[in-house]
Amino acid sequence: MTWKNRIVVDGLDRDAWLAARRNGLIGASDAAKFAKASSVDKYLAAKLAASSFSGNAYTEQGHRWEPLMLAYAGIPQNLALIHSPTETGFAATPDGLRENPDGSITLAECKAKHGKVVDGPNTGEWRQLAWQFEVVPEANAIEFLWVELVQNARGEWDLRAAHRGIPHRLVVTRDHPKIVAARELIVPIATDLLPRLRVALSYERSAA
């Protein structure tokens, strides 16, 4: 089963994508928060809590700069929600996905850093990357791309001039020590959380 056969929704309809995410799936944004195995009850409560969040000024900036970062890396944008070949409840939507001539896949994760100078992924972002490797085992690398933004006199966010407008780029492989460590942490948590989530959602539907 290829990644194309594992597409849950193509992402062209944002409401359908959100509905699929709410339907008992654990995604990369969830995995980014998995810090302690003892906190599964907290993660379950967060998944069950109704959310009306649809974005803010920071997420809008991320969407604004994502095409630039993907174009710089030569990776097509991806909107599809893809599930793991071994567990349909594990899913992710990598920002970019490129099929290489040798049959392997390179993913992309794009970030807009507001008022920050960083040298790579933070802890939560390492977990996101590790989750994408878990969900898309065909991928041999993920290009982590980021731009650093500063506010101008009008309060708008512009690219920090020090890097001449060029996105930062770090190629992460699945055998990177931080990826290995992150997967060892988050996969058991997700494996514990998923059946609890499914039971809770089933109960909610039957009670509705």
GROMACS .gro file of C-alpha atoms in nm:
model
  208
    1MET     CA    1   0.000   0.000   0.000
    2THR     CA    2   0.157   0.328  -0.114
    3TRP     CA    3   0.110   0.665   0.052
    4LYS     CA    4  -0.140   0.757  -0.222
    5ASN     CA    5  -0.357   0.461  -0.121
    6ARG     CA    6  -0.350   0.585   0.237
    7ILE     CA    7  -0.492   0.934   0.176
    8VAL     CA    8  -0.778   1.000   0.417
    9VAL     CA    9  -0.882   1.331   0.256
   10ASP     CA   10  -0.704   1.529  -0.014
   11GLY     CA   11  -0.717   1.852   0.188
   12LEU     CA   12  -0.878   2.063  -0.085
   13ASP     CA   13  -1.183   2.100   0.136
   14ARG     CA   14  -1.062   2.244   0.468
   15ASP     CA   15  -1.383   2.152   0.650
   16ALA     CA   16  -1.353   1.789   0.537
   17TRP     CA   17  -0.990   1.786   0.653
   18LEU     CA   18  -1.088   1.919   0.997
   19ALA     CA   19  -1.373   1.668   1.022
   20ALA     CA   20  -1.135   1.382   0.943
   21ARG     CA   21  -0.890   1.504   1.207
   22ARG     CA   22  -1.170   1.507   1.465
   23ASN     CA   23  -1.275   1.155   1.374
   24GLY     CA   24  -1.039   0.973   1.609
   25LEU     CA   25  -0.707   1.049   1.440
   26ILE     CA   26  -0.380   1.136   1.610
   27GLY     CA   27  -0.180   1.386   1.404
   28ALA     CA   28   0.162   1.548   1.412
   29SER     CA   29   0.035   1.851   1.604
   30ASP     CA   30  -0.089   1.613   1.874
   31ALA     CA   31   0.239   1.421   1.881
   32ALA     CA   32   0.429   1.748   1.925
   33LYS     CA   33   0.269   1.779   2.272
   34PHE     CA   34   0.347   1.424   2.386
   35ALA     CA   35   0.603   1.476   2.662
   36LYS     CA   36   0.515   1.219   2.932
   37ALA     CA   37   0.365   0.871   2.918
   38SER     CA   38   0.193   0.946   3.247
   39SER     CA   39  -0.003   1.233   3.089
   40VAL     CA   40  -0.219   1.027   2.852
   41ASP     CA   41  -0.537   1.132   3.034
   42LYS     CA   42  -0.444   1.496   2.974
   43TYR     CA   43  -0.383   1.431   2.603
   44LEU     CA   44  -0.718   1.251   2.578
   45ALA     CA   45  -0.900   1.543   2.737
   46ALA     CA   46  -0.733   1.782   2.493
   47LYS     CA   47  -0.841   1.569   2.198
   48LEU     CA   48  -1.199   1.551   2.320
   49ALA     CA   49  -1.226   1.921   2.398
   50ALA     CA   50  -1.418   2.114   2.135
   51SER     CA   51  -1.198   2.361   1.954
   52SER     CA   52  -1.304   2.666   1.756
   53PHE     CA   53  -0.947   2.765   1.667
   54SER     CA   54  -0.922   2.840   1.297
   55GLY     CA   55  -0.599   3.035   1.286
   56ASN     CA   56  -0.447   3.365   1.389
   57ALA     CA   57  -0.203   3.621   1.256
   58TYR     CA   58   0.091   3.385   1.314
   59THR     CA   59  -0.067   3.093   1.128
   60GLU     CA   60  -0.160   3.329   0.845
   61GLN     CA   61   0.206   3.429   0.817
   62GLY     CA   62   0.301   3.063   0.804
   63HIS     CA   63   0.065   3.010   0.511
   64ARG     CA   64   0.203   3.323   0.345
   65TRP     CA   65   0.565   3.210   0.352
   66GLU     CA   66   0.516   2.836   0.302
   67PRO     CA   67   0.511   2.853  -0.083
   68LEU     CA   68   0.842   3.043  -0.080
   69MET     CA   69   1.006   2.781   0.140
   70LEU     CA   70   0.874   2.488  -0.062
   71ALA     CA   71   0.980   2.649  -0.391
   72TYR     CA   72   1.329   2.708  -0.252
   73ALA     CA   73   1.358   2.339  -0.162
   74GLY     CA   74   1.195   2.219  -0.485
   75ILE     CA   75   0.926   2.025  -0.299
   76PRO     CA   76   0.558   2.035  -0.406
   77GLN     CA   77   0.302   2.144  -0.151
   78ASN     CA   78   0.097   1.871   0.014
   79LEU     CA   79  -0.253   1.916   0.157
   80ALA     CA   80  -0.345   1.548   0.191
   81LEU     CA   81  -0.404   1.383   0.526
   82ILE     CA   82  -0.221   1.049   0.511
   83HIS     CA   83  -0.253   0.760   0.752
   84SER     CA   84   0.013   0.512   0.859
   85PRO     CA   85   0.029   0.175   0.679
   86THR     CA   86   0.009  -0.008   1.012
   87GLU     CA   87  -0.246   0.207   1.198
   88THR     CA   88  -0.522   0.406   1.029
   89GLY     CA   89  -0.558   0.620   1.340
   90PHE     CA   90  -0.207   0.762   1.304
   91ALA     CA   91  -0.205   1.036   1.041
   92ALA     CA   92  -0.019   1.347   0.926
   93THR     CA   93  -0.029   1.622   0.666
   94PRO     CA   94   0.332   1.705   0.575
   95ASP     CA   95   0.364   2.056   0.431
   96GLY     CA   96   0.548   1.920   0.128
   97LEU     CA   97   0.597   1.583  -0.040
   98ARG     CA   98   0.827   1.497  -0.329
   99GLU     CA   99   0.858   1.160  -0.500
  100ASN     CA  100   1.221   1.110  -0.598
  101PRO     CA  101   1.350   0.925  -0.910
  102ASP     CA  102   1.471   0.634  -0.696
  103GLY     CA  103   1.120   0.581  -0.558
  104SER     CA  104   1.190   0.731  -0.216
  105ILE     CA  105   1.000   1.025  -0.073
  106THR     CA  106   1.124   1.352   0.073
  107LEU     CA  107   0.889   1.541   0.301
  108ALA     CA  108   0.898   1.907   0.402
  109GLU     CA  109   0.799   2.085   0.720
  110CYS     CA  110   0.780   2.466   0.704
  111LYS     CA  111   0.787   2.710   0.993
  112ALA     CA  112   0.769   3.089   1.022
  113LYS     CA  113   0.965   3.212   1.325
  114HIS     CA  114   0.833   3.545   1.453
  115GLY     CA  115   1.098   3.760   1.617
  116LYS     CA  116   1.323   3.461   1.676
  117VAL     CA  117   1.664   3.349   1.555
  118VAL     CA  118   1.689   2.971   1.577
  119ASP     CA  119   1.928   2.702   1.457
  120GLY     CA  120   1.677   2.423   1.396
  121PRO     CA  121   1.366   2.246   1.529
  122ASN     CA  122   1.252   2.294   1.886
  123THR     CA  123   1.149   1.997   2.101
  124GLY     CA  124   0.791   1.986   1.980
  125GLU     CA  125   0.901   2.018   1.618
  126TRP     CA  126   1.139   1.721   1.656
  127ARG     CA  127   0.838   1.519   1.771
  128GLN     CA  128   0.638   1.641   1.470
  129LEU     CA  129   0.914   1.528   1.236
  130ALA     CA  130   0.943   1.192   1.412
  131TRP     CA  131   0.567   1.144   1.377
  132GLN     CA  132   0.583   1.212   1.004
  133PHE     CA  133   0.851   0.945   0.966
  134GLU     CA  134   0.622   0.707   1.158
  135VAL     CA  135   0.323   0.781   0.935
  136VAL     CA  136   0.513   0.792   0.604
  137PRO     CA  137   0.775   0.514   0.624
  138GLU     CA  138   0.854   0.565   0.255
  139ALA     CA  139   1.021   0.894   0.346
  140ASN     CA  140   1.397   0.879   0.391
  141ALA     CA  141   1.436   1.249   0.472
  142ILE     CA  142   1.243   1.555   0.581
  143GLU     CA  143   1.356   1.903   0.484
  144PHE     CA  144   1.292   2.131   0.780
  145LEU     CA  145   1.256   2.481   0.638
  146TRP     CA  146   1.209   2.804   0.826
  147VAL     CA  147   1.210   3.180   0.778
  148GLU     CA  148   1.287   3.434   1.049
  149LEU     CA  149   1.051   3.730   1.053
  150VAL     CA  150   1.081   4.075   1.209
  151GLN     CA  151   0.818   4.345   1.241
  152ASN     CA  152   0.858   4.660   1.038
  153ALA     CA  153   0.745   5.011   1.134
  154ARG     CA  154   0.393   4.935   1.009
  155GLY     CA  155   0.364   4.630   1.233
  156GLU     CA  156   0.395   4.391   0.937
  157TRP     CA  157   0.617   4.083   0.940
  158ASP     CA  158   0.906   4.084   0.691
  159LEU     CA  159   1.196   3.849   0.630
  160ARG     CA  160   1.497   3.921   0.850
  161ALA     CA  161   1.748   4.096   0.625
  162ALA     CA  162   2.051   3.921   0.775
  163HIS     CA  163   1.980   3.604   0.580
  164ARG     CA  164   1.909   3.794   0.254
  165GLY     CA  165   1.556   3.655   0.231
  166ILE     CA  166   1.674   3.298   0.188
  167PRO     CA  167   1.492   3.031   0.394
  168HIS     CA  168   1.695   2.827   0.637
  169ARG     CA  169   1.714   2.460   0.549
  170LEU     CA  170   1.802   2.148   0.749
  171VAL     CA  171   1.777   1.796   0.608
  172VAL     CA  172   1.671   1.549   0.878
  173THR     CA  173   1.700   1.174   0.826
  174ARG     CA  174   1.501   0.907   1.009
  175ASP     CA  175   1.814   0.776   1.184
  176HIS     CA  176   1.895   1.113   1.342
  177PRO     CA  177   1.942   1.057   1.717
  178LYS     CA  178   1.677   1.316   1.806
  179ILE     CA  179   1.429   1.149   1.570
  180VAL     CA  180   1.500   0.806   1.717
  181ALA     CA  181   1.457   0.938   2.071
  182ALA     CA  182   1.138   1.126   1.984
  183ARG     CA  183   0.981   0.821   1.820
  184GLU     CA  184   1.064   0.606   2.122
  185LEU     CA  185   0.874   0.859   2.334
  186ILE     CA  186   0.571   0.949   2.124
  187VAL     CA  187   0.474   0.619   1.956
  188PRO     CA  188   0.400   0.435   2.284
  189ILE     CA  189   0.201   0.735   2.407
  190ALA     CA  190   0.000   0.744   2.085
  191THR     CA  191  -0.054   0.368   2.099
  192ASP     CA  192  -0.194   0.404   2.452
  193LEU     CA  193  -0.402   0.711   2.366
  194LEU     CA  194  -0.568   0.592   2.043
  195PRO     CA  195  -0.793   0.313   2.181
  196ARG     CA  196  -0.900   0.541   2.467
  197LEU     CA  197  -0.986   0.810   2.215
  198ARG     CA  198  -1.187   0.569   2.002
  199VAL     CA  199  -1.386   0.443   2.302
  200ALA     CA  200  -1.454   0.798   2.422
  201LEU     CA  201  -1.571   0.913   2.079
  202SER     CA  202  -1.790   0.605   2.039
  203TYR     CA  203  -1.950   0.679   2.375
  204GLU     CA  204  -2.007   1.042   2.278
  205ARG     CA  205  -2.178   0.940   1.953
  206SER     CA  206  -2.400   0.684   2.119
  207ALA     CA  207  -2.503   0.935   2.383
  208ALA     CA  208  -2.578   1.209   2.131
   0.00000   0.00000   0.00000
